[in-house]
Amino acid sequence: MRDPRLTRRRFLAITGASTAAGGLLTTSSAGSAGGQLTTSSAGSAGGQLTTSSGGRADAATRDLNQAVFAAFERHRLVAIGESHGQQEHGDAQQMLLADPRLPQVVDDIVVEFGNALYQPIVDRFVAGAAVDDQVLRQVWRNTTQSPGATGDQPIREQFFRTVRAVNWTLPAERRIRVLLGDPPIDWSHITTQDQVDVFLAQRDAHMASVVKREVLAKKRRALICYGSGHVMHSPEPGQNADHGVPLIEEQTGQHVYVIVAGSHPRLVTCPRRTVIPCSGTWLESTDAGQFMDAPRLCGVPLGKLADAVLYLGQLTDLTQSLWNPAIFLDPVYWAELQRRDAINGNLIDLEQYRQQQPITLPAPPPGSCAADRGH
């Protein structure tokens, strides 16, 4: 994937890999969740966030579940940004989905890793209907990100099956709906890269339209699960204007509370799965480039981009959710991935999918904000 034809802009469009280590949010309490929620999360989970410079800031640190429930007390939309493919993020997500309080505060979950073309299939599946595995797999395999990201990591399928299990004992009116945010590309009709690019250009706008139409217009509440690059707030008017959350906020006036996974050496003493607000801590003014593998964020205070950081551990402790290489021995599936790669200019090394990969999370490429500012 180091082909010189693969520009940074194109790489981000294909993979959605806007961020690798980072976390962000902007404080916005103007949005109402439309009523008080009864949860046990109002209290702090405790403690103070001690900085490595000796300073101390009173921070209402919570675990992820508590932070999400507290955010829904004042917001109709809460977004959790991830670094794609991270096992620890998938684990934290599973714990949140399994919390019996979640259906009390969430009507919908909007996900990046699902093609909207298959919304009827997912609606049937999470409601408990029988859906063949080969039919269900189209949801995450046939997104705009294929073949660079096939969605075959276990955490993806596990997400949909967990929502189905959660819905099993709930009355129909309280079941959680999963809304597929990726544009409805039909790969069976795609023969050129220009056709793919049309859908790639719509990714954030389509997500925003889904939220407006299926959530806000129906006075519902939604959890948004996307890559961190899609849910960052605009640090200044016009910046990040084409990203999902800024589009929602600009077009609807609704403030989205965003929690984005991030890591930093100064967080080493925090428990894993801790959510730390930016406001009132050193996170508010720190350079966002220290948290994220994205040079364009260098020089931007983290507090302008994010409301809170979900700390999952130090980078050296994080692992990947890895696909089973045997999946790609299916000759029909393999031939289709090769066809899509050819359309894409053969930019992806497909053979990696058939090989065992290291469980450790790849280290971000070397670089520093100081060097990036000179370009």
Short mmCIF file of C-alpha atoms in Angstrom, two decimals:
data_model
loop_
_atom_site.label_atom_id
_atom_site.label_comp_id
_atom_site.label_asym_id
_atom_site.label_seq_id
_atom_site.Cartn_x
_atom_site.Cartn_y
_atom_site.Cartn_z
CA MET A 1 0.00 0.00 0.00
CA ARG A 2 2.99 2.28 -0.48
CA ASP A 3 2.36 2.75 -4.21
CA PRO A 4 3.33 6.33 -5.26
CA ARG A 5 -0.05 6.67 -6.97
CA LEU A 6 -1.78 6.36 -3.62
CA THR A 7 -1.88 9.97 -2.40
CA ARG A 8 -2.67 10.84 1.22
CA ARG A 9 -6.08 12.21 0.23
CA ARG A 10 -6.89 9.06 -1.71
CA PHE A 11 -5.60 6.80 1.06
CA LEU A 12 -7.87 8.48 3.61
CA ALA A 13 -10.83 8.22 1.25
CA ILE A 14 -10.24 4.52 0.60
CA THR A 15 -9.44 3.37 4.12
CA GLY A 16 -11.10 5.96 6.34
CA ALA A 17 -7.86 5.86 8.35
CA SER A 18 -7.92 9.50 9.32
CA THR A 19 -6.54 8.76 12.76
CA ALA A 20 -4.50 6.10 14.43
CA ALA A 21 -3.93 6.96 18.06
CA GLY A 22 -6.04 9.91 18.74
CA GLY A 23 -8.86 11.28 20.79
CA LEU A 24 -10.97 14.46 20.64
CA LEU A 25 -14.19 16.48 21.24
CA THR A 26 -15.82 19.92 21.67
CA THR A 27 -17.96 20.77 24.67
CA SER A 28 -21.49 21.47 23.62
CA SER A 29 -24.30 21.31 26.09
CA ALA A 30 -26.91 23.28 24.14
CA GLY A 31 -28.46 20.18 22.62
CA SER A 32 -31.22 18.58 24.64
CA ALA A 33 -31.80 14.86 24.85
CA GLY A 34 -35.48 15.59 25.17
CA GLY A 35 -36.03 14.62 28.75
CA GLN A 36 -34.25 13.41 31.81
CA LEU A 37 -32.70 9.97 31.80
CA THR A 38 -32.52 7.84 34.91
CA THR A 39 -29.10 6.23 35.09
CA SER A 40 -26.55 5.46 37.73
CA SER A 41 -23.85 7.40 35.91
CA ALA A 42 -24.28 10.88 37.26
CA GLY A 43 -21.53 10.50 39.81
CA SER A 44 -17.85 10.56 39.07
CA ALA A 45 -16.00 7.31 38.74
CA GLY A 46 -13.43 9.05 40.31
CA GLY A 47 -10.36 10.48 41.12
CA GLN A 48 -8.26 13.25 39.81
CA LEU A 49 -6.18 13.36 36.68
CA THR A 50 -2.62 14.08 37.72
CA THR A 51 -0.36 15.50 35.05
CA SER A 52 3.27 14.53 34.68
CA SER A 53 4.28 18.12 35.29
CA GLY A 54 2.93 17.97 38.82
CA GLY A 55 -0.24 19.92 38.13
CA ARG A 56 -3.61 18.50 39.09
CA ALA A 57 -6.99 19.04 37.50
CA ASP A 58 -10.28 17.91 38.94
CA ALA A 59 -11.64 15.66 36.20
CA ALA A 60 -14.89 13.74 36.28
CA THR A 61 -13.28 10.62 34.88
CA ARG A 62 -15.64 7.76 34.13
CA ASP A 63 -15.50 4.41 32.46
CA LEU A 64 -16.88 4.38 28.92
CA ASN A 65 -20.36 3.19 29.86
CA GLN A 66 -20.81 5.82 32.54
CA ALA A 67 -19.49 8.55 30.24
CA VAL A 68 -21.90 7.61 27.45
CA PHE A 69 -24.93 7.47 29.73
CA ALA A 70 -24.03 10.81 31.29
CA ALA A 71 -23.60 12.39 27.84
CA PHE A 72 -27.05 11.24 26.75
CA GLU A 73 -28.56 13.16 29.67
CA ARG A 74 -27.87 16.37 27.71
CA HIS A 75 -27.35 15.27 24.10
CA ARG A 76 -29.39 13.39 21.53
CA LEU A 77 -26.25 12.36 19.65
CA VAL A 78 -23.09 10.86 21.15
CA ALA A 79 -20.21 9.78 18.91
CA ILE A 80 -17.39 7.38 19.75
CA GLY A 81 -14.42 7.65 17.39
CA GLU A 82 -12.14 4.67 16.92
CA SER A 83 -8.81 3.66 15.46
CA HIS A 84 -9.92 1.03 12.98
CA GLY A 85 -9.32 -2.62 13.74
CA GLN A 86 -8.26 -2.16 17.36
CA GLN A 87 -9.23 -5.09 19.55
CA GLU A 88 -9.39 -3.09 22.76
CA HIS A 89 -11.85 -0.68 21.18
CA GLY A 90 -13.97 -3.63 20.09
CA ASP A 91 -13.86 -5.03 23.64
CA ALA A 92 -14.98 -1.71 25.13
CA GLN A 93 -17.74 -1.49 22.53
CA GLN A 94 -18.99 -4.97 23.46
CA MET A 95 -19.12 -4.03 27.14
CA LEU A 96 -21.19 -0.97 26.26
CA LEU A 97 -23.60 -2.92 24.06
CA ALA A 98 -24.11 -5.52 26.79
CA ASP A 99 -24.94 -2.94 29.46
CA PRO A 100 -28.67 -3.33 30.27
CA ARG A 101 -28.98 0.45 30.63
CA LEU A 102 -28.12 1.11 26.97
CA PRO A 103 -31.60 0.46 25.48
CA GLN A 104 -32.98 3.01 27.95
CA VAL A 105 -30.93 5.83 26.41
CA VAL A 106 -30.22 4.76 22.80
CA ASP A 107 -32.70 4.22 19.98
CA ASP A 108 -30.22 3.82 17.12
CA ILE A 109 -26.55 3.06 16.53
CA VAL A 110 -25.06 4.55 13.35
CA VAL A 111 -22.04 2.61 12.07
CA GLU A 112 -19.39 3.25 9.44
CA PHE A 113 -18.77 -0.45 8.81
CA GLY A 114 -22.01 -1.22 6.97
CA ASN A 115 -23.29 -0.57 3.44
CA ALA A 116 -26.65 1.23 3.48
CA LEU A 117 -27.73 -0.85 0.48
CA TYR A 118 -28.31 -3.68 2.95
CA GLN A 119 -30.30 -1.75 5.57
CA PRO A 120 -33.35 -4.04 5.19
CA ILE A 121 -31.15 -7.08 5.85
CA VAL A 122 -29.72 -5.61 9.05
CA ASP A 123 -33.15 -4.48 10.20
CA ARG A 124 -34.40 -8.06 9.90
CA PHE A 125 -31.31 -9.57 11.49
CA VAL A 126 -31.10 -7.41 14.63
CA ALA A 127 -34.85 -7.86 15.12
CA GLY A 128 -34.31 -11.63 15.40
CA ALA A 129 -35.22 -12.91 11.93
CA ALA A 130 -33.25 -15.70 10.24
CA VAL A 131 -30.61 -14.35 7.82
CA ASP A 132 -28.14 -16.59 6.01
CA ASP A 133 -24.50 -15.92 6.92
CA GLN A 134 -23.49 -15.31 3.30
CA VAL A 135 -26.25 -12.70 3.00
CA LEU A 136 -25.35 -10.99 6.28
CA ARG A 137 -21.65 -10.76 5.40
CA GLN A 138 -22.45 -8.51 2.45
CA VAL A 139 -23.20 -5.75 4.96
CA TRP A 140 -19.55 -5.24 6.00
CA ARG A 141 -17.78 -6.81 3.03
CA ASN A 142 -19.34 -4.65 0.32
CA THR A 143 -18.63 -1.14 1.62
CA THR A 144 -16.87 1.67 -0.22
CA GLN A 145 -13.70 0.67 1.65
CA SER A 146 -13.30 -2.68 -0.11
CA PRO A 147 -10.85 -4.15 -0.93
CA GLY A 148 -8.56 -2.05 1.27
CA ALA A 149 -10.72 -2.88 4.27
CA THR A 150 -12.92 -5.96 3.97
CA GLY A 151 -14.58 -5.79 7.38
CA ASP A 152 -13.70 -9.44 8.07
CA GLN A 153 -12.22 -8.72 11.51
CA PRO A 154 -14.19 -10.61 14.21
CA ILE A 155 -15.18 -7.40 16.01
CA ARG A 156 -17.35 -6.34 13.06
CA GLU A 157 -19.58 -9.40 12.85
CA GLN A 158 -19.58 -9.63 16.64
CA PHE A 159 -21.06 -6.12 16.84
CA PHE A 160 -24.14 -7.04 14.80
CA ARG A 161 -24.65 -10.32 16.62
CA THR A 162 -24.40 -8.63 20.01
CA VAL A 163 -27.04 -6.06 19.10
CA ARG A 164 -29.28 -8.92 17.96
CA ALA A 165 -28.74 -10.69 21.30
CA VAL A 166 -29.46 -7.49 23.26
CA ASN A 167 -32.71 -7.02 21.33
CA TRP A 168 -33.81 -10.61 21.99
CA THR A 169 -35.53 -9.88 25.30
CA LEU A 170 -36.71 -6.34 24.50
CA PRO A 171 -40.18 -5.33 23.34
CA ALA A 172 -40.31 -4.27 19.68
CA GLU A 173 -40.61 -0.57 20.50
CA ARG A 174 -37.42 -0.63 22.60
CA ARG A 175 -35.18 -2.62 20.30
CA ILE A 176 -32.01 -0.88 19.16
CA ARG A 177 -31.84 -0.22 15.42
CA VAL A 178 -28.49 -0.31 13.63
CA LEU A 179 -28.26 2.32 10.88
CA LEU A 180 -25.68 1.65 8.15
CA GLY A 181 -23.80 4.85 7.38
CA ASP A 182 -21.67 3.89 4.38
CA PRO A 183 -23.16 4.98 1.01
CA PRO A 184 -25.20 2.33 -0.87
CA ILE A 185 -22.60 1.24 -3.40
CA ASP A 186 -23.62 -1.81 -5.46
CA TRP A 187 -20.38 -3.54 -6.39
CA SER A 188 -22.14 -5.79 -8.89
CA HIS A 189 -22.59 -2.69 -11.09
CA ILE A 190 -19.15 -1.13 -10.50
CA THR A 191 -16.61 -1.38 -13.33
CA THR A 192 -14.53 1.83 -13.08
CA GLN A 193 -12.74 3.83 -10.41
CA ASP A 194 -14.76 6.91 -11.33
CA GLN A 195 -17.90 5.06 -10.24
CA VAL A 196 -16.27 4.19 -6.90
CA ASP A 197 -15.12 7.78 -6.39
CA VAL A 198 -18.70 9.03 -6.62
CA PHE A 199 -19.57 7.00 -3.53
CA LEU A 200 -16.32 7.79 -1.71
CA ALA A 201 -17.08 11.50 -2.04
CA GLN A 202 -20.45 10.97 -0.37
CA ARG A 203 -19.29 9.14 2.74
CA ASP A 204 -19.61 11.87 5.37
CA ALA A 205 -22.56 13.59 3.71
CA HIS A 206 -24.41 10.27 3.59
CA MET A 207 -23.77 9.62 7.27
CA ALA A 208 -25.08 13.10 8.11
CA SER A 209 -28.18 12.53 6.00
CA VAL A 210 -28.90 9.22 7.75
CA VAL A 211 -28.66 10.89 11.15
CA LYS A 212 -30.91 13.77 10.10
CA ARG A 213 -33.55 11.57 8.44
CA GLU A 214 -33.65 8.48 10.65
CA VAL A 215 -32.71 9.92 14.04
CA LEU A 216 -33.30 13.63 14.47
CA ALA A 217 -36.40 13.91 12.28
CA LYS A 218 -37.97 11.08 14.29
CA LYS A 219 -36.91 12.62 17.62
CA ARG A 220 -34.75 9.64 18.48
CA ARG A 221 -31.31 9.36 20.10
CA ALA A 222 -28.29 7.77 18.48
CA LEU A 223 -24.83 6.51 19.25
CA ILE A 224 -22.48 7.13 16.32
CA CYS A 225 -19.61 4.62 15.90
CA TYR A 226 -17.14 5.86 13.30
CA GLY A 227 -13.45 6.40 12.69
CA SER A 228 -12.12 9.36 14.65
CA GLY A 229 -11.53 11.47 11.54
CA HIS A 230 -15.25 11.54 10.78
CA VAL A 231 -16.41 12.72 14.20
CA MET A 232 -13.99 15.53 15.02
CA HIS A 233 -15.48 18.94 15.65
CA SER A 234 -14.43 21.88 13.49
CA PRO A 235 -11.70 23.78 15.36
CA GLU A 236 -12.56 26.90 13.36
CA PRO A 237 -15.39 27.75 10.92
CA GLY A 238 -14.81 25.94 7.66
CA GLN A 239 -12.23 23.48 9.00
CA ASN A 240 -13.25 19.81 8.82
CA ALA A 241 -16.45 21.16 7.26
CA ASP A 242 -16.90 18.07 5.08
CA HIS A 243 -16.64 15.61 8.00
CA GLY A 244 -19.69 13.83 9.37
CA VAL A 245 -20.15 15.46 12.78
CA PRO A 246 -19.40 19.03 11.61
CA LEU A 247 -21.95 18.54 8.82
CA ILE A 248 -24.58 17.38 11.32
CA GLU A 249 -23.89 20.27 13.67
CA GLU A 250 -23.87 22.88 10.92
CA GLN A 251 -27.01 21.62 9.18
CA THR A 252 -29.14 20.85 12.24
CA GLY A 253 -27.83 22.97 15.10
CA GLN A 254 -27.56 19.80 17.21
CA HIS A 255 -24.41 19.50 19.28
CA VAL A 256 -22.80 16.06 19.15
CA TYR A 257 -20.87 14.85 22.18
CA VAL A 258 -17.81 13.10 20.83
CA ILE A 259 -15.55 10.64 22.62
CA VAL A 260 -12.50 9.58 20.64
CA ALA A 261 -9.98 6.90 21.54
CA GLY A 262 -6.50 8.25 22.15
CA SER A 263 -3.22 7.45 23.83
CA HIS A 264 -0.43 9.48 25.37
CA PRO A 265 2.42 8.64 27.78
CA ARG A 266 0.97 11.04 30.37
CA LEU A 267 -2.15 8.87 30.61
CA VAL A 268 -0.20 5.80 31.71
CA THR A 269 -1.53 5.94 35.29
CA CYS A 270 -5.17 6.08 34.19
CA PRO A 271 -7.22 2.88 34.21
CA ARG A 272 -7.91 1.47 30.76
CA ARG A 273 -11.36 2.28 29.30
CA THR A 274 -11.33 5.57 31.21
CA VAL A 275 -12.98 8.57 29.58
CA ILE A 276 -11.32 11.87 30.49
CA PRO A 277 -12.97 15.18 29.58
CA CYS A 278 -10.79 17.70 27.79
CA SER A 279 -12.27 20.73 29.51
CA GLY A 280 -10.45 21.58 32.72
CA THR A 281 -7.49 19.23 32.16
CA TRP A 282 -4.17 19.48 30.36
CA LEU A 283 -5.83 17.68 27.45
CA GLU A 284 -7.70 20.85 26.56
CA SER A 285 -4.62 22.78 25.44
CA THR A 286 -2.28 19.99 24.39
CA ASP A 287 -1.31 19.67 20.72
CA ALA A 288 -3.71 17.27 19.01
CA GLY A 289 -0.84 16.08 16.82
CA GLN A 290 0.59 14.27 19.84
CA PHE A 291 -2.51 12.09 19.97
CA MET A 292 -3.14 11.47 16.30
CA ASP A 293 -1.37 10.14 13.23
CA ALA A 294 -2.51 13.06 11.13
CA PRO A 295 -0.05 15.92 10.50
CA ARG A 296 -2.84 18.34 9.55
CA LEU A 297 -3.84 18.37 13.23
CA CYS A 298 -0.47 19.58 14.43
CA GLY A 299 -0.78 22.88 16.24
CA VAL A 300 -4.50 22.44 16.97
CA PRO A 301 -5.44 22.28 20.67
CA LEU A 302 -7.09 18.98 21.44
CA GLY A 303 -9.88 20.74 23.33
CA LYS A 304 -11.03 22.42 20.12
CA LEU A 305 -11.52 19.08 18.44
CA ALA A 306 -12.84 16.86 21.19
CA ASP A 307 -14.99 16.73 24.28
CA ALA A 308 -13.23 13.75 25.85
CA VAL A 309 -10.64 11.04 25.32
CA LEU A 310 -11.25 7.32 25.72
CA TYR A 311 -7.99 5.88 27.01
CA LEU A 312 -7.59 2.20 26.08
CA GLY A 313 -3.94 1.82 26.99
CA GLN A 314 -0.46 2.74 25.86
CA LEU A 315 0.28 2.16 22.18
CA THR A 316 2.64 -0.72 22.95
CA ASP A 317 -0.18 -2.52 24.81
CA LEU A 318 -2.80 -2.29 22.05
CA THR A 319 -3.62 -5.16 19.71
CA GLN A 320 -5.43 -5.84 16.45
CA SER A 321 -8.63 -7.73 15.76
CA LEU A 322 -7.44 -10.07 13.01
CA TRP A 323 -9.35 -11.92 10.33
CA ASN A 324 -9.00 -15.65 9.76
CA PRO A 325 -6.79 -16.08 6.64
CA ALA A 326 -8.88 -19.12 5.66
CA ILE A 327 -11.72 -16.74 4.78
CA PHE A 328 -9.80 -15.69 1.69
CA LEU A 329 -9.43 -19.23 0.37
CA ASP A 330 -13.00 -18.95 -0.88
CA PRO A 331 -12.39 -18.74 -4.66
CA VAL A 332 -15.52 -16.68 -5.40
CA TYR A 333 -14.80 -14.09 -2.70
CA TRP A 334 -11.10 -13.95 -3.61
CA ALA A 335 -11.88 -13.39 -7.31
CA GLU A 336 -14.22 -10.52 -6.42
CA LEU A 337 -11.58 -8.86 -4.22
CA GLN A 338 -9.10 -9.15 -7.08
CA ARG A 339 -11.61 -7.59 -9.47
CA ARG A 340 -12.15 -4.65 -7.11
CA ASP A 341 -8.41 -4.23 -6.62
CA ALA A 342 -7.92 -4.10 -10.38
CA ILE A 343 -10.57 -1.36 -10.62
CA ASN A 344 -8.66 0.47 -7.89
CA GLY A 345 -5.39 0.25 -9.84
CA ASN A 346 -4.01 -2.78 -7.95
CA LEU A 347 -2.96 -0.58 -5.04
CA ILE A 348 -3.69 -3.13 -2.31
CA ASP A 349 -1.48 -6.10 -1.45
CA LEU A 350 -4.26 -8.66 -1.18
CA GLU A 351 -1.87 -11.47 -0.27
CA GLN A 352 -1.62 -10.02 3.25
CA TYR A 353 -5.16 -11.27 3.88
CA ARG A 354 -4.07 -14.87 3.32
CA GLN A 355 -1.14 -14.58 5.72
CA GLN A 356 -1.06 -14.65 9.51
CA GLN A 357 -0.58 -11.13 10.83
CA PRO A 358 1.08 -10.02 14.10
CA ILE A 359 -1.41 -9.37 16.88
CA THR A 360 0.35 -6.21 18.01
CA LEU A 361 -0.92 -2.91 16.68
CA PRO A 362 1.45 -1.46 14.05
CA ALA A 363 3.39 1.53 15.34
CA PRO A 364 2.50 4.85 13.69
CA PRO A 365 5.01 6.11 11.12
CA PRO A 366 7.83 8.29 12.46
CA GLY A 367 7.33 12.03 12.36
CA SER A 368 6.77 15.04 14.54
CA CYS A 369 4.58 18.09 14.53
CA ALA A 370 7.68 20.29 14.53
CA ALA A 371 8.79 18.79 11.21
CA ASP A 372 5.32 18.93 9.71
CA ARG A 373 4.88 22.64 10.41
CA GLY A 374 7.71 23.39 8.03
CA HIS A 375 5.81 22.01 5.03
#
